[in-house]
Amino acid sequence: SYGNTVTPGDFRFMSNLLRNQSRVQKIAMELRVLSHSLEPGAKLPTVAALCERMSASPSTLAQALEVLEGEKTIVRQHGVGLYVAPRIQ
């Protein structure tokens, strides 16, 4: 039965998943700091520039941006760019 069997491959998969997740959280924190250092409405660097600056893959950066969009820290205008969201008092 397959149900409860754990293989070495399962451990490698989880290790890679957790490593990537912590990388996403680290990049999200760096972007949060960057966003808070700018005025609301300020345009952030391009995705390509952020990938290079943070030594991140586009998919990892995309995950971090999704976190910040969910927090309402940034606003993404497709085809236009990334902006610092208005701050709610």
mmCIF file of C-alpha atoms in Angstrom:
data_model
loop_
_atom_site.group_PDB
_atom_site.id
_atom_site.type_symbol
_atom_site.label_atom_id
_atom_site.label_comp_id
_atom_site.label_asym_id
_atom_site.label_seq_id
_atom_site.Cartn_x
_atom_site.Cartn_y
_atom_site.Cartn_z
ATOM 1 C CA SER A 1 0.000 0.000 0.000
ATOM 2 C CA TYR A 2 1.252 3.496 -0.865
ATOM 3 C CA GLY A 3 -0.580 5.393 1.890
ATOM 4 C CA ASN A 4 2.044 5.846 4.612
ATOM 5 C CA THR A 5 5.269 4.978 2.815
ATOM 6 C CA VAL A 6 7.866 7.779 2.851
ATOM 7 C CA THR A 7 10.779 7.569 0.440
ATOM 8 C CA PRO A 8 14.108 9.439 0.359
ATOM 9 C CA GLY A 9 12.715 11.283 -2.655
ATOM 10 C CA ASP A 10 9.896 12.618 -0.464
ATOM 11 C CA PHE A 11 12.454 14.103 1.933
ATOM 12 C CA ARG A 12 14.382 15.741 -0.926
ATOM 13 C CA PHE A 13 11.142 17.172 -2.329
ATOM 14 C CA MET A 14 10.128 18.619 1.057
ATOM 15 C CA SER A 15 13.624 19.966 1.683
ATOM 16 C CA ASN A 16 13.634 21.749 -1.676
ATOM 17 C CA LEU A 17 10.101 23.027 -1.075
ATOM 18 C CA LEU A 18 11.017 24.442 2.340
ATOM 19 C CA ARG A 19 14.266 25.926 1.039
ATOM 20 C CA ASN A 20 12.382 27.660 -1.766
ATOM 21 C CA GLN A 21 9.671 28.830 0.645
ATOM 22 C CA SER A 22 12.223 30.423 2.962
ATOM 23 C CA ARG A 23 13.841 32.071 -0.088
ATOM 24 C CA VAL A 24 10.438 33.472 -1.094
ATOM 25 C CA GLN A 25 9.936 34.834 2.439
ATOM 26 C CA LYS A 26 13.417 36.400 2.451
ATOM 27 C CA ILE A 27 12.793 38.125 -0.880
ATOM 28 C CA ALA A 28 9.345 39.247 0.291
ATOM 29 C CA MET A 29 10.981 40.819 3.369
ATOM 30 C CA GLU A 30 13.586 42.608 1.231
ATOM 31 C CA LEU A 31 10.838 43.938 -1.039
ATOM 32 C CA ARG A 32 8.787 44.988 1.999
ATOM 33 C CA VAL A 33 11.735 47.025 3.295
ATOM 34 C CA LEU A 34 12.263 48.556 -0.157
ATOM 35 C CA SER A 35 8.567 49.422 -0.458
ATOM 36 C CA HIS A 36 8.478 51.078 2.966
ATOM 37 C CA SER A 37 11.502 53.201 2.058
ATOM 38 C CA LEU A 38 9.578 54.704 -0.884
ATOM 39 C CA GLU A 39 6.542 56.949 -1.058
ATOM 40 C CA PRO A 40 3.143 55.404 -1.831
ATOM 41 C CA GLY A 41 2.638 55.339 -5.587
ATOM 42 C CA ALA A 42 6.369 55.127 -6.302
ATOM 43 C CA LYS A 43 7.268 52.768 -9.126
ATOM 44 C CA LEU A 44 9.402 49.777 -8.188
ATOM 45 C CA PRO A 45 12.147 48.425 -10.457
ATOM 46 C CA THR A 46 11.153 46.029 -13.230
ATOM 47 C CA VAL A 47 10.778 42.322 -12.525
ATOM 48 C CA ALA A 48 13.964 41.656 -14.509
ATOM 49 C CA ALA A 49 15.877 44.240 -12.471
ATOM 50 C CA LEU A 50 14.529 42.835 -9.188
ATOM 51 C CA CYS A 51 15.500 39.294 -10.231
ATOM 52 C CA GLU A 52 19.032 40.449 -10.937
ATOM 53 C CA ARG A 53 19.270 42.602 -7.810
ATOM 54 C CA MET A 54 18.073 39.769 -5.554
ATOM 55 C CA SER A 55 19.676 36.898 -7.467
ATOM 56 C CA ALA A 56 16.240 35.311 -7.749
ATOM 57 C CA SER A 57 14.543 33.320 -10.450
ATOM 58 C CA PRO A 58 11.434 34.867 -12.022
ATOM 59 C CA SER A 59 9.220 32.200 -10.438
ATOM 60 C CA THR A 60 10.619 32.795 -6.940
ATOM 61 C CA LEU A 61 10.235 36.551 -7.347
ATOM 62 C CA ALA A 62 6.671 36.076 -8.626
ATOM 63 C CA GLN A 63 5.810 34.132 -5.458
ATOM 64 C CA ALA A 64 7.258 36.898 -3.272
ATOM 65 C CA LEU A 65 5.330 39.542 -5.219
ATOM 66 C CA GLU A 66 2.114 37.566 -4.709
ATOM 67 C CA VAL A 67 2.746 37.646 -0.948
ATOM 68 C CA LEU A 68 3.174 41.434 -1.032
ATOM 69 C CA GLU A 69 0.131 41.931 -3.235
ATOM 70 C CA GLY A 70 -1.898 39.877 -0.768
ATOM 71 C CA GLU A 71 -0.659 42.117 2.057
ATOM 72 C CA LYS A 72 -1.556 45.205 0.000
ATOM 73 C CA THR A 73 2.091 46.358 0.200
ATOM 74 C CA ILE A 74 2.443 46.648 -3.557
ATOM 75 C CA VAL A 75 0.107 47.053 -6.497
ATOM 76 C CA ARG A 76 0.802 45.373 -9.814
ATOM 77 C CA GLN A 77 -0.527 47.038 -12.943
ATOM 78 C CA HIS A 78 -0.153 44.388 -15.631
ATOM 79 C CA GLY A 79 1.838 45.697 -18.554
ATOM 80 C CA VAL A 80 2.684 48.901 -16.661
ATOM 81 C CA GLY A 81 4.688 47.986 -13.576
ATOM 82 C CA LEU A 82 4.862 47.491 -9.835
ATOM 83 C CA TYR A 83 4.010 50.306 -7.440
ATOM 84 C CA VAL A 84 4.089 50.915 -3.712
ATOM 85 C CA ALA A 85 0.509 50.639 -2.473
ATOM 86 C CA PRO A 86 -1.192 53.478 -0.600
ATOM 87 C CA ARG A 87 -0.656 53.148 3.145
ATOM 88 C CA ILE A 88 -3.759 52.745 5.251
ATOM 89 C CA GLN A 89 -3.627 54.750 8.467
#
